[in-house]
Tab-separated table of C-alpha atoms in Angstrom:
chain	number	residue	atom	x	y	z
A	1	MET	CA	4.219	6.320	-65.015
A	2	SER	CA	0.965	4.911	-66.367
A	3	GLU	CA	-0.631	5.275	-69.782
A	4	ILE	CA	-3.965	4.203	-71.251
A	5	ILE	CA	-3.916	2.482	-74.633
A	6	GLU	CA	-6.634	1.026	-76.851
A	7	VAL	CA	-6.991	-2.746	-76.883
A	8	ASN	CA	-6.433	-4.430	-80.258
A	9	GLU	CA	-5.555	-7.868	-81.572
A	10	SER	CA	-1.903	-7.464	-80.557
A	11	ASN	CA	-2.620	-6.891	-76.846
A	12	VAL	CA	-6.043	-8.474	-76.377
A	13	GLU	CA	-4.487	-11.491	-74.621
A	14	GLU	CA	-3.135	-9.231	-71.888
A	15	ALA	CA	-6.496	-7.459	-71.559
A	16	ALA	CA	-8.254	-10.823	-71.344
A	17	THR	CA	-5.895	-11.929	-68.574
A	18	ILE	CA	-6.800	-8.845	-66.529
A	19	HIS	CA	-10.495	-9.453	-67.210
A	20	SER	CA	-10.315	-13.150	-66.232
A	21	ILE	CA	-8.355	-12.680	-62.994
A	22	SER	CA	-10.348	-9.655	-61.847
A	23	TRP	CA	-13.756	-11.100	-62.786
A	24	GLN	CA	-13.092	-14.327	-60.918
A	25	GLU	CA	-11.901	-12.465	-57.824
A	26	SER	CA	-14.857	-10.052	-57.744
A	27	HIS	CA	-17.527	-12.729	-58.349
A	28	LYS	CA	-16.296	-15.658	-56.294
A	29	ALA	CA	-18.143	-14.539	-53.175
A	30	PHE	CA	-21.617	-14.902	-54.729
A	31	CYS	CA	-21.238	-17.144	-57.798
A	32	ARG	CA	-20.834	-20.917	-57.884
A	33	SER	CA	-17.203	-21.994	-58.077
A	34	ASP	CA	-17.772	-23.992	-61.270
A	35	PHE	CA	-19.305	-20.922	-62.947
A	36	VAL	CA	-16.410	-18.717	-61.822
A	37	ALA	CA	-13.922	-21.251	-63.199
A	38	LEU	CA	-15.502	-20.958	-66.660
A	39	HIS	CA	-14.164	-17.395	-66.999
A	40	THR	CA	-10.766	-18.362	-68.333
A	41	VAL	CA	-8.392	-16.091	-70.235
A	42	GLU	CA	-9.412	-17.747	-73.520
A	43	ARG	CA	-13.131	-17.271	-72.790
A	44	GLN	CA	-12.668	-13.621	-71.836
A	45	LYS	CA	-10.544	-13.038	-74.937
A	46	LYS	CA	-13.458	-14.185	-77.099
A	47	TYR	CA	-15.817	-12.042	-75.008
A	48	ILE	CA	-13.668	-8.934	-75.598
A	49	LEU	CA	-13.251	-9.589	-79.324
A	50	ASP	CA	-17.003	-10.181	-79.749
A	51	LYS	CA	-17.810	-6.915	-77.971
A	52	MET	CA	-15.241	-5.018	-80.030
A	53	ALA	CA	-16.825	-6.409	-83.211
A	54	ALA	CA	-20.212	-5.150	-81.946
A	55	GLY	CA	-18.923	-1.602	-81.460
A	56	SER	CA	-17.393	-1.468	-77.983
A	57	LYS	CA	-13.947	0.032	-77.514
A	58	PHE	CA	-11.674	-1.455	-74.855
A	59	PHE	CA	-8.863	0.440	-73.166
A	60	MET	CA	-6.049	-0.841	-70.959
A	61	LEU	CA	-4.149	1.058	-68.271
A	62	VAL	CA	-0.497	0.051	-68.427
A	63	GLN	CA	2.386	0.388	-65.993
A	64	LYS	CA	5.055	-1.605	-67.824
A	65	THR	CA	2.379	-4.323	-67.906
A	66	GLY	CA	-1.400	-4.130	-67.902
A	67	VAL	CA	-3.068	-3.052	-64.654
A	68	GLY	CA	-6.731	-2.566	-65.578
A	69	ILE	CA	-9.248	-2.388	-68.416
A	70	VAL	CA	-12.490	-0.616	-69.269
A	71	SER	CA	-14.860	-0.638	-72.252
A	72	VAL	CA	-17.058	2.099	-73.706
A	73	ASN	CA	-19.961	1.771	-76.147
A	74	LYS	CA	-21.523	5.146	-76.992
A	75	ASN	CA	-22.340	6.425	-73.488
A	76	ILE	CA	-22.257	3.070	-71.670
A	77	ILE	CA	-19.201	2.237	-69.543
A	78	GLU	CA	-18.619	-1.483	-68.896
A	79	ASP	CA	-15.927	-3.986	-67.978
A	80	LEU	CA	-14.049	-1.801	-65.500
A	81	TYR	CA	-11.603	-4.204	-63.859
A	82	ILE	CA	-8.371	-3.646	-61.954
A	83	LEU	CA	-6.058	-6.522	-61.043
A	84	PRO	CA	-6.661	-7.400	-57.374
A	85	VAL	CA	-3.033	-6.723	-56.379
A	86	MET	CA	-3.225	-3.237	-57.958
A	87	GLN	CA	-6.484	-2.068	-56.388
A	88	ASN	CA	-6.828	0.906	-54.009
A	89	LYS	CA	-4.067	2.809	-55.801
A	90	GLY	CA	-6.208	5.203	-57.828
A	91	PHE	CA	-6.128	3.205	-61.078
A	92	GLY	CA	-9.890	2.604	-61.052
A	93	SER	CA	-10.576	6.333	-60.762
A	94	GLU	CA	-8.069	7.075	-63.531
A	95	LEU	CA	-9.676	4.588	-65.915
A	96	LEU	CA	-13.192	5.732	-65.063
A	97	ARG	CA	-12.402	9.390	-65.729
A	98	PHE	CA	-10.802	8.389	-69.029
A	99	ALA	CA	-13.884	6.358	-69.979
A	100	CYS	CA	-16.192	9.269	-69.133
A	101	ALA	CA	-14.265	11.467	-71.562
A	102	LYS	CA	-14.795	8.840	-74.289
A	103	CYS	CA	-18.592	8.705	-73.867
A	104	ASP	CA	-20.834	10.227	-76.546
A	105	GLY	CA	-23.463	11.335	-74.023
A	106	LYS	CA	-24.064	11.275	-70.288
A	107	PRO	CA	-21.839	8.448	-68.928
A	108	THR	CA	-23.937	5.514	-67.701
A	109	LEU	CA	-22.991	2.202	-66.092
A	110	TRP	CA	-24.551	-0.725	-64.266
A	111	ILE	CA	-23.268	-2.471	-61.137
A	112	LEU	CA	-24.490	-5.344	-59.006
A	113	GLU	CA	-26.453	-4.035	-56.048
A	114	ASN	CA	-24.172	-5.811	-53.574
A	115	ASN	CA	-21.055	-4.084	-54.936
A	116	VAL	CA	-21.076	-1.302	-52.343
A	117	ASN	CA	-17.401	-0.393	-52.771
A	118	ALA	CA	-17.864	0.221	-56.507
A	119	ALA	CA	-20.973	2.301	-55.822
A	120	ARG	CA	-19.004	4.487	-53.420
A	121	LEU	CA	-16.219	4.955	-55.973
A	122	TYR	CA	-18.724	5.987	-58.636
A	123	SER	CA	-20.498	8.335	-56.216
A	124	ARG	CA	-17.221	10.080	-55.412
A	125	LEU	CA	-16.677	10.607	-59.130
A	126	GLY	CA	-20.056	12.216	-59.738
A	127	PHE	CA	-22.319	9.237	-60.483
A	128	LYS	CA	-25.785	8.837	-58.978
A	129	ALA	CA	-28.178	5.901	-58.886
A	130	THR	CA	-31.088	6.510	-61.284
A	131	GLY	CA	-33.480	4.041	-59.663
A	132	LYS	CA	-33.467	1.700	-62.695
A	133	ARG	CA	-32.805	-1.972	-61.958
A	134	ASN	CA	-32.216	-5.135	-63.978
A	135	PHE	CA	-32.969	-8.590	-62.608
A	136	ILE	CA	-29.816	-10.733	-62.641
A	137	ALA	CA	-30.481	-13.599	-60.247
A	138	GLU	CA	-32.624	-14.407	-57.253
A	139	LYS	CA	-32.268	-11.577	-54.731
A	140	LEU	CA	-29.595	-9.872	-56.856
A	141	ASP	CA	-30.206	-6.973	-59.251
A	142	GLU	CA	-28.114	-4.606	-61.321
A	143	ILE	CA	-28.440	-0.899	-60.528
A	144	GLU	CA	-27.988	1.876	-63.076
A	145	PHE	CA	-25.738	4.861	-62.305
A	146	GLU	CA	-25.412	8.039	-64.363
A	147	ARG	CA	-22.713	10.639	-64.073
A	148	ASP	CA	-23.901	13.955	-62.767
A	149	SER	CA	-22.152	16.388	-65.100
A	150	GLU	CA	-22.263	19.103	-62.483
A	151	LEU	CA	-20.364	22.304	-63.284
A	152	TRP	CA	-18.664	24.415	-60.600
A	153	ASP	CA	-17.004	27.804	-60.496
A	154	ALA	CA	-13.309	27.864	-59.629
A	155	TYR	CA	-12.101	29.805	-56.589
A	156	ASN	CA	-8.785	30.767	-55.034
A	157	ARG	CA	-8.144	30.022	-51.354
A	158	ASP	CA	-9.402	33.505	-50.383
A	159	PHE	CA	-12.940	32.601	-51.533
A	160	GLU	CA	-12.540	34.754	-54.646
A	161	LYS	CA	-14.006	33.431	-57.902
A	162	VAL	CA	-11.467	32.784	-60.672
A	163	SER	CA	-12.954	33.944	-63.976
A	164	GLY	CA	-12.679	31.947	-67.175
A	165	ILE	CA	-12.338	28.527	-65.513
A	166	THR	CA	-15.110	25.950	-65.077
A	167	LEU	CA	-14.655	22.819	-62.967
A	168	VAL	CA	-16.466	19.528	-63.679
A	169	ARG	CA	-17.531	17.365	-60.785
A	170	GLY	CA	-15.499	14.165	-60.652
A	171	ASP	CA	-12.570	15.586	-62.635
A	172	LYS	CA	-9.261	16.543	-61.086
A	173	ILE	CA	-9.216	20.146	-59.881
A	174	PRO	CA	-6.142	22.043	-61.147
A	175	SER	CA	-3.501	22.875	-58.556
A	176	GLY	CA	-4.155	26.093	-56.654
A	177	LEU	CA	-7.899	26.107	-57.347
A	178	PHE	CA	-10.840	25.206	-55.113
A	179	HIS	CA	-14.570	24.585	-55.352
A	180	LEU	CA	-17.217	25.979	-53.019
A	181	VAL	CA	-19.228	23.793	-50.624
A	182	CYS	CA	-21.975	24.897	-48.232
A	183	ASP	CA	-22.972	23.164	-44.993
A	184	ILE	CA	-26.148	24.017	-43.086
A	185	ILE	CA	-26.623	23.104	-39.442
A	186	VAL	CA	-30.372	22.897	-38.726
A	187	ARG	CA	-31.438	23.719	-35.180
A	188	HIS	CA	-35.062	23.630	-34.117
A	189	LYS	CA	-36.424	26.335	-31.828
A	190	ASP	CA	-36.665	23.680	-29.099
A	191	GLY	CA	-32.861	23.260	-29.215
A	192	GLU	CA	-32.626	19.913	-31.022
A	193	TYR	CA	-30.460	19.374	-34.102
A	194	LEU	CA	-31.394	17.613	-37.332
A	195	LEU	CA	-29.305	14.622	-38.419
A	196	MET	CA	-29.597	13.071	-41.888
A	197	GLN	CA	-28.474	9.501	-42.668
A	198	ARG	CA	-26.505	9.120	-45.918
A	199	ASP	CA	-27.657	6.653	-48.562
A	200	PHE	CA	-25.796	3.367	-48.133
A	201	TYR	CA	-24.376	3.569	-51.685
A	202	LYS	CA	-22.649	6.901	-50.999
A	203	HIS	CA	-19.224	7.492	-49.502
A	204	PHE	CA	-19.651	7.222	-45.711
A	205	GLY	CA	-22.864	5.318	-46.516
A	206	GLY	CA	-25.185	4.755	-43.554
A	207	MET	CA	-23.457	7.346	-41.362
A	208	TRP	CA	-25.168	10.424	-39.946
A	209	GLU	CA	-24.498	14.043	-40.903
A	210	ALA	CA	-25.111	17.005	-38.669
A	211	THR	CA	-25.590	19.173	-41.726
A	212	ALA	CA	-27.419	19.432	-45.009
A	213	GLY	CA	-25.461	20.837	-47.917
A	214	GLY	CA	-23.292	20.234	-50.945
A	215	SER	CA	-21.337	21.885	-53.727
A	216	ALA	CA	-22.297	25.237	-55.224
A	217	LEU	CA	-23.284	24.998	-58.883
A	218	LYS	CA	-21.773	27.252	-61.532
A	219	SER	CA	-22.973	30.874	-61.142
A	220	GLU	CA	-24.427	30.063	-57.713
A	221	ASN	CA	-23.195	31.970	-54.662
A	222	ALA	CA	-22.916	30.527	-51.155
A	223	ILE	CA	-26.317	31.624	-49.853
A	224	GLU	CA	-28.099	30.453	-53.019
A	225	CYS	CA	-26.369	27.083	-52.727
A	226	ALA	CA	-27.286	26.766	-49.055
A	227	ARG	CA	-30.975	27.524	-49.661
A	228	ARG	CA	-31.168	25.057	-52.572
A	229	GLU	CA	-29.394	22.243	-50.732
A	230	LEU	CA	-31.473	22.773	-47.599
A	231	LYS	CA	-34.709	22.495	-49.575
A	232	GLU	CA	-33.531	19.508	-51.658
A	233	GLU	CA	-32.186	17.491	-48.729
A	234	THR	CA	-34.688	18.327	-45.990
A	235	GLY	CA	-37.680	20.117	-47.545
A	236	ILE	CA	-37.071	23.105	-45.261
A	237	GLU	CA	-37.471	26.503	-46.903
A	238	GLU	CA	-35.983	29.295	-44.823
A	239	ALA	CA	-35.607	32.917	-45.878
A	240	ASP	CA	-32.786	33.651	-43.437
A	241	LEU	CA	-29.565	31.730	-42.961
A	242	LEU	CA	-26.758	32.940	-40.703
A	243	GLU	CA	-23.201	32.404	-41.922
A	244	ILE	CA	-21.216	31.166	-38.942
A	245	GLY	CA	-17.876	30.018	-40.315
A	246	ARG	CA	-15.503	29.412	-43.208
A	247	VAL	CA	-12.967	26.621	-43.627
A	248	VAL	CA	-10.313	26.028	-46.294
A	249	LYS	CA	-9.330	22.407	-46.886
A	250	GLU	CA	-6.189	22.242	-48.992
A	251	GLU	CA	-6.154	18.432	-49.263
A	252	ASN	CA	-9.466	18.139	-51.118
A	253	GLN	CA	-9.345	21.644	-52.655
A	254	SER	CA	-12.630	22.699	-51.086
A	255	LEU	CA	-13.861	25.915	-49.495
A	256	TYR	CA	-16.571	25.384	-46.873
A	257	VAL	CA	-19.066	28.042	-45.869
A	258	GLU	CA	-21.028	27.090	-42.745
A	259	PHE	CA	-24.570	28.315	-42.103
A	260	LEU	CA	-27.024	28.025	-39.221
A	261	CYS	CA	-30.715	27.567	-39.948
A	262	GLU	CA	-32.934	27.956	-36.899
A	263	THR	CA	-36.430	26.706	-37.685
A	264	GLU	CA	-39.885	26.111	-36.255
A	265	CYS	CA	-40.782	23.544	-38.935
A	266	ASP	CA	-42.872	20.457	-38.259
A	267	LYS	CA	-40.189	18.045	-37.059
A	268	ARG	CA	-42.032	15.101	-38.646
A	269	ALA	CA	-42.198	16.720	-42.098
A	270	ILE	CA	-38.534	16.432	-43.098
A	271	LYS	CA	-38.209	15.145	-46.679
A	272	LEU	CA	-35.610	12.621	-47.792
A	273	GLN	CA	-33.723	12.995	-51.091
A	274	LYS	CA	-33.588	9.856	-53.238
A	275	GLY	CA	-30.035	8.614	-53.681
A	276	GLU	CA	-28.771	10.985	-50.968
A	277	THR	CA	-30.517	10.308	-47.653
A	278	VAL	CA	-32.471	7.392	-46.194
A	279	ALA	CA	-33.531	8.578	-42.714
A	280	PHE	CA	-33.513	11.557	-40.343
A	281	LYS	CA	-33.699	12.175	-36.629
A	282	TRP	CA	-33.641	15.058	-34.166
A	283	VAL	CA	-31.162	14.910	-31.279
A	284	SER	CA	-30.125	17.084	-28.383
A	285	ALA	CA	-26.692	18.696	-28.283
A	286	LYS	CA	-25.741	16.204	-25.557
A	287	GLU	CA	-26.788	13.219	-27.706
A	288	LEU	CA	-24.856	14.619	-30.659
A	289	ARG	CA	-21.771	15.174	-28.516
A	290	GLU	CA	-21.857	11.550	-27.383
A	291	MET	CA	-22.111	10.027	-30.873
A	292	LYS	CA	-19.238	7.718	-31.861
A	293	LYS	CA	-16.749	8.250	-34.678
A	294	SER	CA	-18.304	5.314	-36.519
A	295	GLU	CA	-21.724	7.017	-36.512
A	296	LEU	CA	-21.041	10.623	-37.510
A	297	VAL	CA	-19.467	11.751	-40.795
A	298	THR	CA	-17.887	14.930	-39.445
A	299	GLU	CA	-16.666	14.995	-35.854
A	300	ARG	CA	-15.829	18.637	-36.269
A	301	MET	CA	-19.563	19.416	-36.327
A	302	GLN	CA	-19.804	18.265	-32.717
A	303	LYS	CA	-17.367	21.020	-31.746
A	304	PHE	CA	-19.115	23.463	-34.051
A	305	ILE	CA	-22.463	22.805	-32.386
A	306	ASP	CA	-20.948	23.023	-28.898
A	307	GLU	CA	-19.658	26.450	-29.847
A	308	LEU	CA	-23.074	27.431	-31.217
A	309	ASN	CA	-24.671	26.452	-27.931
A	310	ARG	CA	-22.213	28.646	-26.052
A	311	ARG	CA	-23.018	31.494	-28.394
A	312	LYS	CA	-26.796	30.920	-28.440
A	313	GLY	CA	-28.689	34.003	-27.425
A	314	SER	CA	-26.109	36.384	-28.824
A	315	LYS	CA	-27.627	38.710	-31.443
A	316	ASN	CA	-24.316	39.493	-33.061
A	317	ALA	CA	-22.643	36.218	-33.994
A	318	GLU	CA	-19.269	37.120	-35.514
A	319	LEU	CA	-18.426	35.973	-38.994
A	320	GLN	CA	-15.491	33.590	-38.759
A	321	LYS	CA	-12.998	34.323	-41.526
A	322	GLY	CA	-9.460	33.791	-42.699
A	323	GLY	CA	-6.710	31.222	-42.533
A	324	GLY	CA	-8.957	28.276	-43.230
A	325	ARG	CA	-10.161	28.232	-39.617
A	326	GLY	CA	-13.658	27.842	-38.274
A	327	PHE	CA	-14.592	27.079	-34.662
A	328	GLY	CA	-11.631	24.705	-34.325
A	329	GLY	CA	-10.947	21.071	-35.162
A	330	ASP	CA	-10.541	19.477	-38.569
A	331	ARG	CA	-12.757	17.677	-41.033
A	332	ARG	CA	-12.087	14.107	-41.996
A	333	ALA	CA	-9.772	13.667	-44.964
A	334	CYS	CA	-12.646	12.726	-47.333
A	335	GLU	CA	-15.311	15.409	-46.888
A	336	ARG	CA	-18.601	15.947	-48.611
A	337	SER	CA	-18.759	17.536	-52.023
A	338	ASP	CA	-22.217	16.299	-52.959
């Protein structure tokens, strides 16, 4: 059982030990060894005390002994460190959510541009790169991230809205509730499919998606969400979208509504969304089918598109409903909610 306590003079030594060990481990790959060695427990203790005197509050996550620390000053989150032996156990996410709740305004933080793993963690918890950068050293900058305080409606597993409950992106969804996500498969009239490459700082960074889409905002229904996401992520504005499937994913408490957009748009005019996508391409169904697991975010979309090709030409595509099933196959464990 873990708890988060405020750092004070009685436990600052323990917090400084976490800071020293974690800082040295995370910086040794790109800092000189003599500079890394300077970050002793005593030095980091002074650093913490000086920051506390200047207005920062430090918090320590404890499991019998200290596991990680974080500091907050107004709306700025800093000094998020987890002991190396305790990483990848959810403690970083727990501390970050706690720190967000302590912020006076929109939570903001800075990370080194080469810290891709941290960027992916922050992206999963609702943070987005703002485009602001600070020069740190030659060929190395800091990048600013802000938390997207996105609000969602709560649903039950039957796609029915639960009144009186609002979900916040990045926060834990209460048991038994779900949030709504829309995916749009874009097929050109010539039969090719649009693929979008995810920003390298996002979860599954650099991989290709066979859909546009994301989470429905509060008070937004599925079709409204699909139209907005399609325009934001591709620039395509379509009046008609065909719902082709629904999927319930218990493990990430998400309800997916799948749409097909068939378009005659200029294939060269696709727009990229800053912080979300970095490239696009059009591929045939055969090329999509042959893509490797390491290239494509959602393998299930390959099966989905195969099924669409078998159904192409039919004027009465049936709405797939019930039981959390679509055209077969499963999504990866970590699926999009952006």
